[in-house]
C-alpha cells in the first residue's frame, strides 16, 4: 500500500494513551481528551444485544445491513432530517468512520480534488489519502474570529480548481462546537450545485446540540439531494462508541459501489449489534435532555472560566462534545502546551495541530467528562494558563 505523509499517528489517541499510562502509574489525571459520551449505553439497547445473540443473530447479514434496521434509519432520515430515503439508499457500517472511508473509496479517483474545512476531524485527511493517494485536498480554514465558514475564501480557493469531486463538512463540528447556520445552509446548496460535486455531510453529533438550534441536514436540499452523502451513526447519540455501528445514506449508484466495497472489506456490520441498534429508535425522544443540560452547563463553566483569562479565549460551543480554545497569545505550539499541561497539572487535552496545520494556536477540550473531573480539570487548565500570562 502506498503510504503518504498525511497518514500520521492520531494525536487524539496519543495524548489519551499517555494520560491512561500516567493513571496506571497512580497519578491523578484529569482527562479532557477523548470525545466519548460519559453516559452508559441505554439499558434497553444492551439487553436487546444479549437477546439478539440468544435469538441467533450471530451469522452474516445482508452486506447493506438488516432490512429492519435500514427501514428504521430510512424513516428517521425522512421524519427528522427531511431526507428522501429508502432502505436501498442506506448501508450500515462498522462506525461512521467506516461509512466515511467507504464513501471516499467509492467516489475518489486520481487527481480528484476534495474540499476540506479546517479545523477538521483527525481522520478526514488520512482517510482521503488512504482512499486515493493521488487526490488533492483543498484545505479551507474556518474563520479564526468565530469559526464561521468564510465564503469568500472558499470561492477564492476553489475558483481555478478542476475535478472537484466532493466537499466534506461536519456540523455540529468537532473540534469547534459550531453548528450549521441557516445562511450557510442555503449557500451550501448553491455552492455544491455550482461546483457540480458531492457533499459528504458528517452529522454524527446531530443529537448533541445543546443551545436549542435546529439541526439542518443538507441532504434535504432539493437541488442537491442526489449529491449529498449523509454520514451518521450511534456512537455519540446513544453512547455506543465501542459497538462500532454507523451508516451512510446516498444515491443508489454510490450505494451500489459502497456495497461492493463493504462485501469485500467488512462483509457486514456485526449482526447482533445491528439488531440492538434497532432498539435505539424506540427510546423516548427526550432521553438525551438531561445529558444535553449537563453538556450546556459544562460548556458555560468552561466559557466563563476561560474567558476571564487575559490571553486565552474560547468561542462558546453550541453542539458536539468539544470546546476549541485559542492559546495564540501565549505564543506556545499546541503540542508543547498540552505536554506541559499534562506534566505539570495532570490535565490531558488535545493539541490544535491535530485538527489542521494552521490550528497550532488552539487546544481542544472535551465536554464529555464527568462533572467532578471536568470542573477540576478546567480550574487546573486556567491555573496553568495564568502561570504563563
Ligand atoms: N466523525 C466525527 C466528526 C467524529 O468526531 C467521529 C468520532 O469521534 C466520527 C466521525 C467517528 O464516529 P464512529 O465512532 O461512529 O466511527
Coordinates of C-alpha atoms and ligand atoms in Angstrom, one line a residue:
X1 CA 0.0 0.0 0.0
X2 CA 1.2 3.5 -0.8
X3 CA 1.6 5.4 2.5
X4 CA 1.6 9.2 2.2
X5 CA 2.9 11.7 4.8
X6 CA -0.7 12.5 5.7
X7 CA -1.1 9.1 7.3
X8 CA 0.0 10.3 10.7
X9 CA -0.4 8.9 14.2
X10 CA -3.7 10.0 15.7
X11 CA -2.8 12.8 18.2
X12 CA -6.1 12.4 20.0
X13 CA -5.2 8.8 20.8
X14 CA -1.6 9.7 21.6
X15 CA -2.5 12.1 24.4
X16 CA -5.3 9.9 25.8
X17 CA -2.9 6.9 25.8
X18 CA -0.2 8.9 27.7
X19 CA -2.9 10.0 30.2
X20 CA -4.0 6.4 30.6
X21 CA -0.4 5.3 31.3
X22 CA 0.0 8.1 33.9
X23 CA -3.2 6.9 35.6
X24 CA -1.9 3.4 35.7
X25 CA 1.2 4.7 37.4
X26 CA -1.0 6.1 40.1
X27 CA -1.0 9.8 39.1
X28 CA -4.2 11.8 39.4
X29 CA -5.1 12.7 35.8
X30 CA -7.9 15.0 34.6
X31 CA -8.5 13.6 31.1
X32 CA -10.2 16.2 29.0
X33 CA -9.1 14.5 25.8
X34 CA -11.3 12.0 24.1
X35 CA -14.8 12.5 22.7
X36 CA -16.8 9.6 24.2
X37 CA -20.1 10.5 25.8
X38 CA -19.8 10.0 29.6
X39 CA -23.2 8.2 30.0
X40 CA -23.7 4.4 29.6
X41 CA -25.3 2.9 26.5
X42 CA -29.0 2.8 27.4
X43 CA -30.0 -0.5 29.1
X44 CA -32.7 -1.3 26.5
X45 CA -30.0 -1.4 23.8
X46 CA -27.7 -3.6 25.9
X47 CA -30.5 -6.0 26.7
X48 CA -31.5 -6.1 23.1
X49 CA -27.9 -7.1 22.1
X50 CA -28.0 -10.0 24.6
X51 CA -31.4 -11.1 23.3
X52 CA -30.2 -10.9 19.7
X53 CA -27.3 -13.2 20.4
X54 CA -29.6 -15.7 22.2
X55 CA -32.1 -15.4 19.3
X56 CA -29.4 -16.4 16.8
X57 CA -28.4 -13.0 15.2
X58 CA -24.9 -14.5 15.1
X59 CA -24.5 -15.0 11.4
X60 CA -23.7 -12.9 8.3
X61 CA -26.3 -10.4 7.4
X62 CA -27.1 -8.7 4.1
X63 CA -24.0 -6.6 3.4
X64 CA -26.1 -3.4 3.3
X65 CA -27.4 -4.2 6.8
X66 CA -30.5 -5.8 8.3
X67 CA -33.6 -4.7 6.4
X68 CA -35.4 -4.0 9.7
X69 CA -32.6 -1.5 10.7
X70 CA -32.4 0.1 7.3
X71 CA -36.1 0.6 7.3
X72 CA -35.9 2.3 10.7
X73 CA -32.9 4.5 9.6
X74 CA -34.8 5.5 6.4
X75 CA -37.9 6.6 8.4
X76 CA -35.7 8.5 10.8
X77 CA -34.0 10.4 8.0
X78 CA -37.3 11.2 6.4
X79 CA -39.0 12.3 9.5
X80 CA -36.2 14.1 11.4
X81 CA -34.0 15.2 8.6
X82 CA -36.4 15.6 5.7
X83 CA -34.0 13.5 3.6
X84 CA -35.7 11.3 1.0
X85 CA -34.6 7.8 1.8
X86 CA -35.4 4.1 1.4
X87 CA -33.6 1.0 2.7
X88 CA -31.9 0.9 -0.7
X89 CA -30.2 4.3 0.0
X90 CA -28.5 3.0 3.1
X91 CA -25.5 0.9 4.0
X92 CA -24.9 0.1 7.7
X93 CA -21.2 0.1 8.5
X94 CA -18.9 -0.6 11.5
X95 CA -19.0 3.0 12.7
X96 CA -19.5 6.4 11.0
X97 CA -15.7 6.3 10.4
X98 CA -16.1 3.3 8.2
X99 CA -19.0 4.9 6.4
X100 CA -16.7 7.8 5.6
X101 CA -13.9 5.6 4.5
X102 CA -16.1 3.5 2.1
X103 CA -17.7 6.7 0.7
X104 CA -14.3 8.2 0.0
X105 CA -13.1 5.0 -1.6
X106 CA -16.2 4.8 -3.7
X107 CA -16.0 8.3 -5.2
X108 CA -12.4 9.4 -5.3
X109 CA -10.2 9.0 -8.5
X110 CA -6.6 10.0 -9.1
X111 CA -6.2 13.8 -9.5
X112 CA -9.6 14.5 -8.0
X113 CA -9.8 17.4 -5.6
X114 CA -11.7 17.4 -2.4
X115 CA -12.6 20.4 -0.3
X116 CA -12.0 20.0 3.5
X117 CA -12.8 22.6 6.1
X118 CA -10.2 23.2 8.8
X119 CA -10.0 22.5 11.7
X120 CA -11.4 19.1 11.0
X121 CA -11.9 15.6 12.5
X122 CA -8.5 14.0 12.7
X123 CA -9.3 11.1 10.4
X124 CA -10.6 13.1 7.3
X125 CA -7.2 13.8 5.8
X126 CA -5.6 10.4 6.4
X127 CA -8.8 8.7 5.1
X128 CA -8.8 10.8 1.9
X129 CA -5.2 9.8 1.3
X130 CA -5.8 6.2 2.0
X131 CA -8.8 6.2 -0.3
X132 CA -6.9 7.9 -3.1
X133 CA -3.2 8.8 -2.5
X134 CA -3.2 11.0 -5.7
X135 CA -6.1 13.1 -4.6
X136 CA -5.7 16.8 -4.0
X137 CA -7.0 18.2 -0.7
X138 CA -8.2 21.9 -0.9
X139 CA -8.0 22.9 2.8
X140 CA -10.1 25.9 3.7
X141 CA -9.8 27.4 7.2
X142 CA -12.9 28.4 9.1
X143 CA -12.6 32.0 10.4
X144 CA -10.4 32.3 13.5
X145 CA -12.7 35.1 14.8
X146 CA -15.8 33.0 15.1
X147 CA -15.2 29.6 13.4
X148 CA -17.7 30.6 10.6
X149 CA -17.4 29.5 7.1
X150 CA -15.5 32.1 5.1
X151 CA -17.4 32.0 1.8
X152 CA -15.0 34.5 0.1
X153 CA -12.1 32.3 1.0
X154 CA -13.9 29.1 -0.1
X155 CA -14.7 30.6 -3.5
X156 CA -11.2 32.0 -3.9
X157 CA -9.5 28.8 -3.0
X158 CA -11.7 26.8 -5.5
X159 CA -12.0 29.2 -8.4
X160 CA -9.4 27.6 -10.5
X161 CA -9.8 24.0 -9.4
X162 CA -10.9 21.5 -11.9
X163 CA -12.0 18.0 -10.9
X164 CA -13.6 19.0 -7.6
X165 CA -15.2 15.7 -6.6
X166 CA -16.5 16.5 -3.2
X167 CA -16.6 18.7 -0.1
X168 CA -16.6 17.3 3.4
X169 CA -18.5 19.1 6.2
X170 CA -19.2 18.2 9.8
X171 CA -21.8 20.0 11.9
X172 CA -22.1 20.2 14.9
X173 CA -18.4 20.4 14.5
X174 CA -15.5 18.5 16.0
X175 CA -13.5 20.3 17.3
X176 CA -15.1 23.8 17.3
X177 CA -18.6 23.1 18.5
X178 CA -20.2 25.3 15.8
X179 CA -23.5 24.2 14.2
X180 CA -24.6 24.8 10.6
X181 CA -26.3 28.2 10.4
X182 CA -29.3 28.6 8.1
X183 CA -27.5 31.3 5.9
X184 CA -24.7 28.8 5.3
X185 CA -27.2 26.0 4.7
X186 CA -28.7 28.0 1.8
X187 CA -25.3 29.0 0.4
X188 CA -24.0 25.4 0.6
X189 CA -26.8 24.3 -1.8
X190 CA -25.8 26.9 -4.3
X191 CA -22.1 26.2 -4.0
X192 CA -22.5 22.4 -4.4
X193 CA -24.7 23.0 -7.5
X194 CA -22.1 25.4 -9.0
X195 CA -19.2 23.1 -8.4
X196 CA -21.2 20.1 -9.5
X197 CA -19.7 17.9 -6.8
X198 CA -20.7 15.7 -3.9
X199 CA -21.2 16.9 -0.4
X200 CA -20.3 14.5 2.4
X201 CA -22.2 15.7 5.4
X202 CA -20.9 14.1 8.6
X203 CA -23.8 14.5 11.1
X204 CA -22.5 12.2 13.9
X205 CA -23.1 14.9 16.6
X206 CA -26.6 15.7 15.3
X207 CA -28.3 14.9 18.6
X208 CA -25.8 16.7 20.7
X209 CA -26.9 20.3 20.1
X210 CA -27.4 21.9 23.4
X211 CA -28.3 25.5 22.5
X212 CA -31.7 24.5 21.0
X213 CA -30.5 25.0 17.5
X214 CA -32.5 23.2 14.8
X215 CA -30.2 20.6 13.2
X216 CA -30.0 21.3 9.4
X217 CA -29.3 18.3 7.1
X218 CA -28.0 19.4 3.6
X219 CA -29.4 16.1 2.2
X220 CA -32.8 17.8 2.5
X221 CA -31.9 20.5 -0.1
X222 CA -34.0 19.5 -3.1
X223 CA -31.5 20.8 -5.7
X224 CA -28.6 18.7 -4.4
X225 CA -30.3 15.8 -2.8
X226 CA -28.7 13.3 -5.1
X227 CA -25.2 14.6 -4.5
X228 CA -25.3 14.6 -0.7
X229 CA -23.9 11.6 1.2
X230 CA -25.2 11.8 4.8
X231 CA -23.0 10.1 7.4
X232 CA -24.3 9.3 10.8
X233 CA -24.2 6.6 13.5
X234 CA -25.0 5.5 17.0
X235 CA -21.6 6.3 18.8
X236 CA -22.4 9.7 20.1
X237 CA -26.2 9.9 20.3
X238 CA -26.5 6.6 22.1
X239 CA -23.1 6.4 23.7
X240 CA -22.2 3.3 21.6
X241 CA -18.6 4.2 20.6
X242 CA -17.3 0.7 21.3
X243 CA -20.1 -1.1 19.5
X244 CA -18.9 0.2 16.1
X245 CA -22.0 0.9 14.1
X246 CA -22.8 3.8 11.8
X247 CA -24.4 4.3 8.3
X248 CA -24.5 6.3 5.2
X249 CA -27.4 7.5 3.1
X250 CA -26.7 8.2 -0.6
X251 CA -28.0 7.8 -4.1
X252 CA -28.3 4.3 -5.4
X253 CA -25.2 4.4 -7.6
X254 CA -23.0 5.3 -4.7
X255 CA -24.7 2.7 -2.6
X256 CA -24.0 0.1 -5.2
X257 CA -20.3 0.8 -5.1
X258 CA -20.2 1.1 -1.3
X259 CA -22.0 -2.2 -1.0
X260 CA -19.3 -3.9 -3.2
X261 CA -16.6 -2.4 -1.0
X262 CA -18.4 -3.5 2.1
X263 CA -18.8 -7.0 0.7
X264 CA -15.0 -7.3 0.3
X265 CA -13.9 -5.3 3.3
X266 CA -16.3 -5.9 6.2
X267 CA -18.9 -8.4 4.8
X268 CA -21.4 -6.7 7.2
X269 CA -21.6 -4.9 10.5
X270 CA -21.9 -7.4 13.4
X271 CA -25.4 -8.8 13.1
X272 CA -26.5 -8.7 16.8
X273 CA -25.2 -5.2 17.1
X274 CA -27.4 -4.2 14.1
X275 CA -30.3 -5.8 15.8
X276 CA -29.6 -4.0 19.1
X277 CA -29.3 -0.7 17.2
X278 CA -32.9 -1.1 16.1
X279 CA -33.8 -0.6 19.8
X280 CA -32.3 2.9 19.7
X281 CA -35.2 4.1 17.6
X282 CA -37.7 3.0 20.3
X283 CA -36.1 5.1 23.1
X284 CA -38.1 8.0 24.5
X285 CA -37.5 11.2 22.4
X286 CA -36.3 13.2 25.5
X287 CA -33.9 10.6 26.8
X288 CA -30.9 12.9 26.0
X289 CA -32.4 16.0 27.6
X290 CA -30.6 15.5 30.9
X291 CA -27.3 14.9 29.2
X292 CA -27.7 18.0 27.0
X293 CA -28.3 20.1 30.1
X294 CA -25.1 18.8 31.6
X295 CA -23.1 19.5 28.4
X296 CA -24.5 23.0 28.4
X297 CA -23.5 23.6 32.0
X298 CA -20.0 22.3 31.3
X299 CA -19.7 24.5 28.2
X300 CA -20.9 27.5 30.2
X301 CA -18.4 26.8 33.0
X302 CA -15.6 26.5 30.5
X303 CA -16.6 29.7 28.8
X304 CA -16.9 31.7 32.0
X305 CA -13.6 30.5 33.5
X306 CA -11.5 30.6 30.3
X307 CA -12.8 33.9 29.1
X308 CA -11.7 35.6 32.4
X309 CA -8.1 34.8 31.4
X310 CA -6.2 37.6 29.8
X311 CA -4.5 35.8 26.9
X312 CA -6.6 32.7 26.3
X313 CA -10.1 32.7 24.8
X314 CA -12.8 30.3 23.8
X315 CA -15.8 30.8 21.4
X316 CA -18.7 29.2 23.2
X317 CA -19.6 25.8 21.6
X318 CA -23.2 25.2 20.7
X319 CA -23.1 21.5 19.9
X320 CA -20.9 18.4 19.8
X321 CA -18.6 17.4 22.6
X322 CA -15.8 19.9 22.4
X323 CA -14.6 23.5 23.0
X324 CA -11.7 24.8 20.9
X325 CA -9.6 27.2 23.0
X326 CA -7.4 29.9 21.4
X327 CA -3.9 30.0 23.0
X328 CA -2.3 32.1 20.3
X329 CA -1.4 34.9 22.7
X330 CA 0.6 32.5 24.8
X331 CA 3.0 32.0 21.9
X332 CA 3.5 28.3 22.5
X333 CA 2.9 25.5 20.0
X334 CA -0.1 23.4 20.9
X335 CA 1.8 20.1 21.3
X336 CA 4.2 21.7 23.8
X337 CA 1.3 23.4 25.7
X338 CA -0.6 20.1 26.0
X339 CA 2.6 18.2 27.1
X340 CA 3.5 20.8 29.7
X341 CA -0.1 21.0 31.0
X342 CA -0.2 17.2 31.3
X343 CA 3.1 17.0 33.1
X344 CA 2.6 20.0 35.5
X345 CA -1.1 19.8 36.3
X346 CA -2.2 16.3 35.2
X347 CA -4.7 17.7 32.7
X348 CA -4.9 15.9 29.3
X349 CA -6.2 17.9 26.3
X350 CA -5.6 17.6 22.6
X351 CA -3.3 19.9 20.6
X352 CA -5.0 22.0 17.9
X353 CA -2.3 20.9 15.4
X354 CA -4.1 17.5 15.3
X355 CA -7.0 19.2 13.5
X356 CA -5.1 21.1 10.8
X357 CA -1.7 22.7 10.2
X358 CA -2.9 26.2 10.8
X359 CA -4.6 25.4 14.2
X360 CA -1.4 25.0 16.2
X361 CA -2.6 28.0 18.2
X362 CA -5.6 26.1 19.7
X363 CA -6.3 23.3 22.1
X364 CA -9.3 21.0 22.2
X365 CA -11.2 20.4 25.5
X366 CA -13.7 17.6 25.7
X367 CA -17.0 18.3 27.5
X368 CA -17.8 14.6 27.7
X369 CA -16.2 14.2 31.1
X370 CA -18.0 13.6 34.4
X371 CA -18.6 16.8 36.3
X372 CA -16.1 16.3 39.1
X373 CA -13.2 15.7 36.7
X374 CA -14.4 18.3 34.2
X375 CA -14.8 21.3 36.6
X376 CA -11.5 20.5 38.4
X377 CA -9.7 19.9 35.1
X378 CA -10.9 23.4 33.8
X379 CA -9.7 25.0 37.1
X380 CA -6.3 23.5 36.7
X381 CA -6.2 24.4 33.0
X382 CA -6.9 28.0 33.9
X383 CA -4.3 27.9 36.7
X384 CA -1.7 26.7 34.2
X385 CA -2.6 29.4 31.6
X386 CA -2.4 32.1 34.4
X387 CA 1.1 30.9 35.2
X388 CA 2.1 31.7 31.6
X389 CA 0.3 35.1 31.4
Ligands
LIG1 N1 -17.0 11.9 12.6 C1 -16.6 12.7 13.5 C2 -16.6 14.2 13.3 C3 -16.1 12.3 14.8 O1 -15.7 13.1 15.7 C4 -16.1 10.9 15.0 C5 -15.6 10.3 16.2 O2 -15.0 10.9 17.1 C6 -16.5 10.0 13.9 C7 -17.0 10.6 12.7 C8 -16.5 8.5 14.1 O3 -17.6 8.0 14.7 P1 -17.8 6.4 14.9 O4 -17.4 6.1 16.3 O5 -19.3 6.2 14.6 O6 -16.9 5.8 13.9

